CSV table of C-alpha atoms in Angstrom, one decimal:
chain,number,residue,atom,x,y,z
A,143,UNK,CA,26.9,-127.9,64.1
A,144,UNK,CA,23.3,-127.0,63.1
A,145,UNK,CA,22.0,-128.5,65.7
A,146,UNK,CA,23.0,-125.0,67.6
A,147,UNK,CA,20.9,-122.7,65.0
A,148,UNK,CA,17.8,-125.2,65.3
A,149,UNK,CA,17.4,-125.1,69.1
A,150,UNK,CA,18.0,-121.5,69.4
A,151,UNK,CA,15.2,-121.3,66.4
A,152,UNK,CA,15.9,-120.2,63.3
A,153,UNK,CA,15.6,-116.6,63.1
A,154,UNK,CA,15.3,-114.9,66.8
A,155,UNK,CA,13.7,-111.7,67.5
A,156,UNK,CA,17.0,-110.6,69.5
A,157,UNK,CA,19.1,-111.9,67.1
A,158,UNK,CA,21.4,-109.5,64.5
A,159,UNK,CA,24.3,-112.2,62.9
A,160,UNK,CA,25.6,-115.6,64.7
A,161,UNK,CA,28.8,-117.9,63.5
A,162,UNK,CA,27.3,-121.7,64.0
A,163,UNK,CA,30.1,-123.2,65.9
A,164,UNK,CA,33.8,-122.7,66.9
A,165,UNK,CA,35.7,-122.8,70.3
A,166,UNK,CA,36.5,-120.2,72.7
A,167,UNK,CA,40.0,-119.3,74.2
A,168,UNK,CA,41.5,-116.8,76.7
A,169,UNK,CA,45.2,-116.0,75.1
A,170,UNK,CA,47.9,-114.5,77.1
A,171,UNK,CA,50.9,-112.6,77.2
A,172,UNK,CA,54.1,-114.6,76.2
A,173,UNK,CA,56.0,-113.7,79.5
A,174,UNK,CA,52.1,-114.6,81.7
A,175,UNK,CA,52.9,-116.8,84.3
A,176,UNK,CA,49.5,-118.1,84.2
A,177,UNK,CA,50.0,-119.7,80.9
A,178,UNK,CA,50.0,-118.6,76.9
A,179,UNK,CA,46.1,-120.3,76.0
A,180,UNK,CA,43.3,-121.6,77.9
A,181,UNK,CA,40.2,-123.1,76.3
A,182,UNK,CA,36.9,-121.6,78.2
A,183,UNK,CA,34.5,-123.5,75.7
A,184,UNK,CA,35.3,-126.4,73.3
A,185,UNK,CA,32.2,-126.3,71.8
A,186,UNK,CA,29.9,-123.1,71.3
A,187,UNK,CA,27.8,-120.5,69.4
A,188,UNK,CA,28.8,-116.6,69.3
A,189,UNK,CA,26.0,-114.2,68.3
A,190,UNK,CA,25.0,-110.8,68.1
A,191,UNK,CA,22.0,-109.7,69.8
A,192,UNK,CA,19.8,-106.4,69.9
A,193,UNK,CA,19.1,-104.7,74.0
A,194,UNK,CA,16.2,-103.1,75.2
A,195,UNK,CA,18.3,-99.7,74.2
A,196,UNK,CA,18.4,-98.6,71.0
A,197,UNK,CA,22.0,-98.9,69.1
A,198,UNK,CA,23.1,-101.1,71.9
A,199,UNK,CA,24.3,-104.3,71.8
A,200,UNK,CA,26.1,-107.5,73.1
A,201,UNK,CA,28.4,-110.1,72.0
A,202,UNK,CA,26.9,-113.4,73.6
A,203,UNK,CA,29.2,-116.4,73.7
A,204,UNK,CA,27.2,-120.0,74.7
A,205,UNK,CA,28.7,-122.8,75.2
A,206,UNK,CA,27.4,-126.3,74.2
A,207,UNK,CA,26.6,-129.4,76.5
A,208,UNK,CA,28.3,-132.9,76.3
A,209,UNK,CA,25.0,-133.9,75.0
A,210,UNK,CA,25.4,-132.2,72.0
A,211,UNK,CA,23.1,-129.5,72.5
A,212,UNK,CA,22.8,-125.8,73.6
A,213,UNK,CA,22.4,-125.5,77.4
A,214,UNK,CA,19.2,-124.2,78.0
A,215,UNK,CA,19.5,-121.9,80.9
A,216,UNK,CA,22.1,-120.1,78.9
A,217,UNK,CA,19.4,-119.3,75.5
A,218,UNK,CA,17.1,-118.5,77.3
A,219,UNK,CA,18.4,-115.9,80.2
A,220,UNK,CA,18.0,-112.8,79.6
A,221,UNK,CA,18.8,-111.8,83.3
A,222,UNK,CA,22.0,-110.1,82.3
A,223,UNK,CA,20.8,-107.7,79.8
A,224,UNK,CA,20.3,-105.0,81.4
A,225,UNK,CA,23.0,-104.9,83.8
A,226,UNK,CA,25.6,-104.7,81.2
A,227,UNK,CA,24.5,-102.6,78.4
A,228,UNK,CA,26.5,-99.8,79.9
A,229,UNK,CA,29.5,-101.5,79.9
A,230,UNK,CA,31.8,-103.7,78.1
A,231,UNK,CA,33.0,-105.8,81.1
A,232,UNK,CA,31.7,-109.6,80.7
A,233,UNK,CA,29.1,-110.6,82.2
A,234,UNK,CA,26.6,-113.7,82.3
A,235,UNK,CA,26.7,-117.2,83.6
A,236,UNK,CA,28.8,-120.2,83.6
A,237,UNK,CA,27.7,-121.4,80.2
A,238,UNK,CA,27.7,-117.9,78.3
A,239,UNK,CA,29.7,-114.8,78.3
A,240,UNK,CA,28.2,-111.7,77.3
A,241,UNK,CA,30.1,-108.5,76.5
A,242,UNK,CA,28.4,-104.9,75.3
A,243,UNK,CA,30.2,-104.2,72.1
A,244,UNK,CA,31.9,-100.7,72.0
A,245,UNK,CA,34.9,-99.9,70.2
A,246,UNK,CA,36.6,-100.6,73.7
A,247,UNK,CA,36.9,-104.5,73.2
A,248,UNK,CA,39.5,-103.8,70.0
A,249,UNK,CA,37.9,-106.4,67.9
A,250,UNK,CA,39.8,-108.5,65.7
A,251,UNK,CA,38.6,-110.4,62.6
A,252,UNK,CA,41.2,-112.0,61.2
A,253,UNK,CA,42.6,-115.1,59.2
A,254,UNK,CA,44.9,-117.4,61.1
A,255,UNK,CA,48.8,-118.7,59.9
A,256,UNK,CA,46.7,-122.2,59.5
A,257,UNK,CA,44.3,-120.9,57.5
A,258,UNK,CA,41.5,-121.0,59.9
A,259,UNK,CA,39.5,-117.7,60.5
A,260,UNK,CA,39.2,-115.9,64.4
A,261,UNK,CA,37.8,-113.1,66.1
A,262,UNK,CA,39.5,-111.6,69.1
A,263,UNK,CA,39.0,-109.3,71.6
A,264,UNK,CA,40.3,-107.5,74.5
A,265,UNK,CA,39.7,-108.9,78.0
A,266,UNK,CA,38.8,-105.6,80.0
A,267,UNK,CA,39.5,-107.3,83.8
A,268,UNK,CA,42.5,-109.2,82.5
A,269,UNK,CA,46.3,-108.2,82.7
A,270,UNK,CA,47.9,-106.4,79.7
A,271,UNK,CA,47.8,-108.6,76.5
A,272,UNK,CA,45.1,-110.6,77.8
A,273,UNK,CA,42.5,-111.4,74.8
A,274,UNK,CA,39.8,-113.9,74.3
A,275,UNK,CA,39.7,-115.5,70.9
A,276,UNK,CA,36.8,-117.3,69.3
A,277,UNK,CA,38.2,-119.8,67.0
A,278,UNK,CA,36.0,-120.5,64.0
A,279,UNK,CA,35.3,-123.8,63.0
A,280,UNK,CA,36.4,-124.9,59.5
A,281,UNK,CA,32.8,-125.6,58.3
A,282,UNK,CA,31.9,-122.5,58.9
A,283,UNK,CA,31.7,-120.5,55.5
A,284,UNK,CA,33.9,-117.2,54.4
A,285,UNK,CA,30.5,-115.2,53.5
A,286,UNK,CA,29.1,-116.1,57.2
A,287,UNK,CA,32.1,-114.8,59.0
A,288,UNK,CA,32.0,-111.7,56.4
A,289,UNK,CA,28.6,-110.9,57.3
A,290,UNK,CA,29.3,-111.3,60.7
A,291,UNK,CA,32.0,-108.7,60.4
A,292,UNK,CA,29.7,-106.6,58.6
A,293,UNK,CA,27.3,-106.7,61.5
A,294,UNK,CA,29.7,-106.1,64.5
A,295,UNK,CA,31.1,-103.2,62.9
A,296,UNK,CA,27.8,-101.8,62.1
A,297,UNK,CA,26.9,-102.0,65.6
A,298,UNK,CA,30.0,-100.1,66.4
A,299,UNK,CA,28.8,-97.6,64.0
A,300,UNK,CA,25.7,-97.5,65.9
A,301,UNK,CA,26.9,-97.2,69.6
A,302,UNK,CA,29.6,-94.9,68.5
A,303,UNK,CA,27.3,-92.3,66.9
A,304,UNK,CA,23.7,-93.0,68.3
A,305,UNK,CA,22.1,-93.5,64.9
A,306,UNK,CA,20.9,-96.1,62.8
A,307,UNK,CA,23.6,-97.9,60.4
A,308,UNK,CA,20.5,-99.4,58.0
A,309,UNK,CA,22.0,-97.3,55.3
A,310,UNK,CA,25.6,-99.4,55.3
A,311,UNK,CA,26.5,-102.4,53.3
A,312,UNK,CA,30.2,-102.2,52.9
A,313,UNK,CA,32.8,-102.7,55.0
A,314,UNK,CA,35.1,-100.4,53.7
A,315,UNK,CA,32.6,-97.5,54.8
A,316,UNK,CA,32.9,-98.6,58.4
A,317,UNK,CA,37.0,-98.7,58.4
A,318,UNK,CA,37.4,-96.8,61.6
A,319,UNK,CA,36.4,-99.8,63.2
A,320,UNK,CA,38.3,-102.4,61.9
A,321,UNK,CA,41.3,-103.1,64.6
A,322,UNK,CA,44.9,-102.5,63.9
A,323,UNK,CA,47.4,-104.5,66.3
A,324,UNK,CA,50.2,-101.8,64.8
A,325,UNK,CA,48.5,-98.4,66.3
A,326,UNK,CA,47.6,-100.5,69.6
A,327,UNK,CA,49.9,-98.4,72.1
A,328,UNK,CA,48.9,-101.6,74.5
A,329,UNK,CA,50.1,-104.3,72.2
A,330,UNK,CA,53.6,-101.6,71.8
A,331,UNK,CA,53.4,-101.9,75.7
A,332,UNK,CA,53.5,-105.8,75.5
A,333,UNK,CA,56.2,-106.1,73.3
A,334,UNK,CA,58.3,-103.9,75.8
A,335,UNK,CA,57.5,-106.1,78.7
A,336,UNK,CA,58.1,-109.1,76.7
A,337,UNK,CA,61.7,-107.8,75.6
A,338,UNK,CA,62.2,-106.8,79.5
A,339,UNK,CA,61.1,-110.5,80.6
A,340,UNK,CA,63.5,-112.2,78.2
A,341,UNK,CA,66.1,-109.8,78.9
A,342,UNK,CA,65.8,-110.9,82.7
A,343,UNK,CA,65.5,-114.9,82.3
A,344,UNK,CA,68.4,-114.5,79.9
A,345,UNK,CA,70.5,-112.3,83.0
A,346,UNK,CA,69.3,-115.7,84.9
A,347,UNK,CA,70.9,-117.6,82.4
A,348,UNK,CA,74.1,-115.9,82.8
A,349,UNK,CA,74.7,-116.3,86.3
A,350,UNK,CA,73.0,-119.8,87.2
């Protein structure tokens, strides 16, 4: 998937950290009637990239074509920038998603029952539960998804306090940031309205 880093160019100004390739999902609820997983983009590039304000920035998802390479209009627009540096909500085009990271989005880096490494994140217009999930492709190294990490939670760092995180190269020092699903009092609400929808298509059950 390098053929995403070379059209893109190797080192853009705008650019902080970027994972090469992986595919990106919208997961549900269990008890969502509109469905547990939905794949947005198969094929795609997520990066981190500086705004026009200091110690902002976004989370830019961009899908690939069926020609095998990045569409264009999506590199290259920038249109969307400013309108959403103030908030977290997605915005951008058909062929990218861009969200302003902030401590808002619960990010989730994490390593899958398979193996296979992921980064989640909450879905602000959704329903409760809603998340999307960028699954990382296996090619993708360990040390590129760690310094990735590094770099999203340094932003956090920035946005959060307004001042430069230059001075950080450890996760660890950044710990406030990494998400915990346990201390989530939305995931708690979830699991209630899981154990409620079971509870009534089990009561179904009963009397059908």
């Amino acid at each position: 998937m390098n053929f995403l880093r070379k059209f893109i160019g190797a080192t853009p100004i705008d650019e902080i950290a970027s994972i090469p390739s992986g595919k990106l999902f919208l997961t549900r609820a269990p008890f969502s009637p509109k469905g547990a997983l939905e794949c947005l983009y198969n094929d795609a590039l997520i990066k981190i990239k500086k705004t026009t304000r200091e110690h902002y920035y976004q989370l830019s998802i961009i899908k690939a074509s069926q020609e095998g390479e990045l569409n264009s209009e999506s590199a290259d627009d920038e249109n969307d920038e400013d309108s959403s540096e103030d908030s977290s909500e997605e915005s951008g085009n058909g062929d990218e998603k861009v969200f302003s990271i902030d401590s808002s989005l619960k990010f989730n880096i994490y390593t899958k029952s398979d193996g296979s490494q992921a980064i989640s994140w909450k879905d602000i217009n959704g329903d409760i539960g809603d998340r999307f999930e960028f699954a990382i492709d296996e090619d993708v190294k360990y040390t590129e998804v760690d310094n990735f990490a590094l770099s999203l939670y340094k932003c956090l760092y920035e946005h959060r306090y307004q001042k430069s995180a230059a001075g950080i190269s450890d996760i660890d020092q950044l710990s406030e940031f990494v998400y915990d699903p346990n201390t989530d009092d939305e995931v708690e609400e979830m699991d209630k309205l899981s154990r409620f929808a079971m509870s009534c298509a089990n009561s179904q059950d009963h009397t059908s």
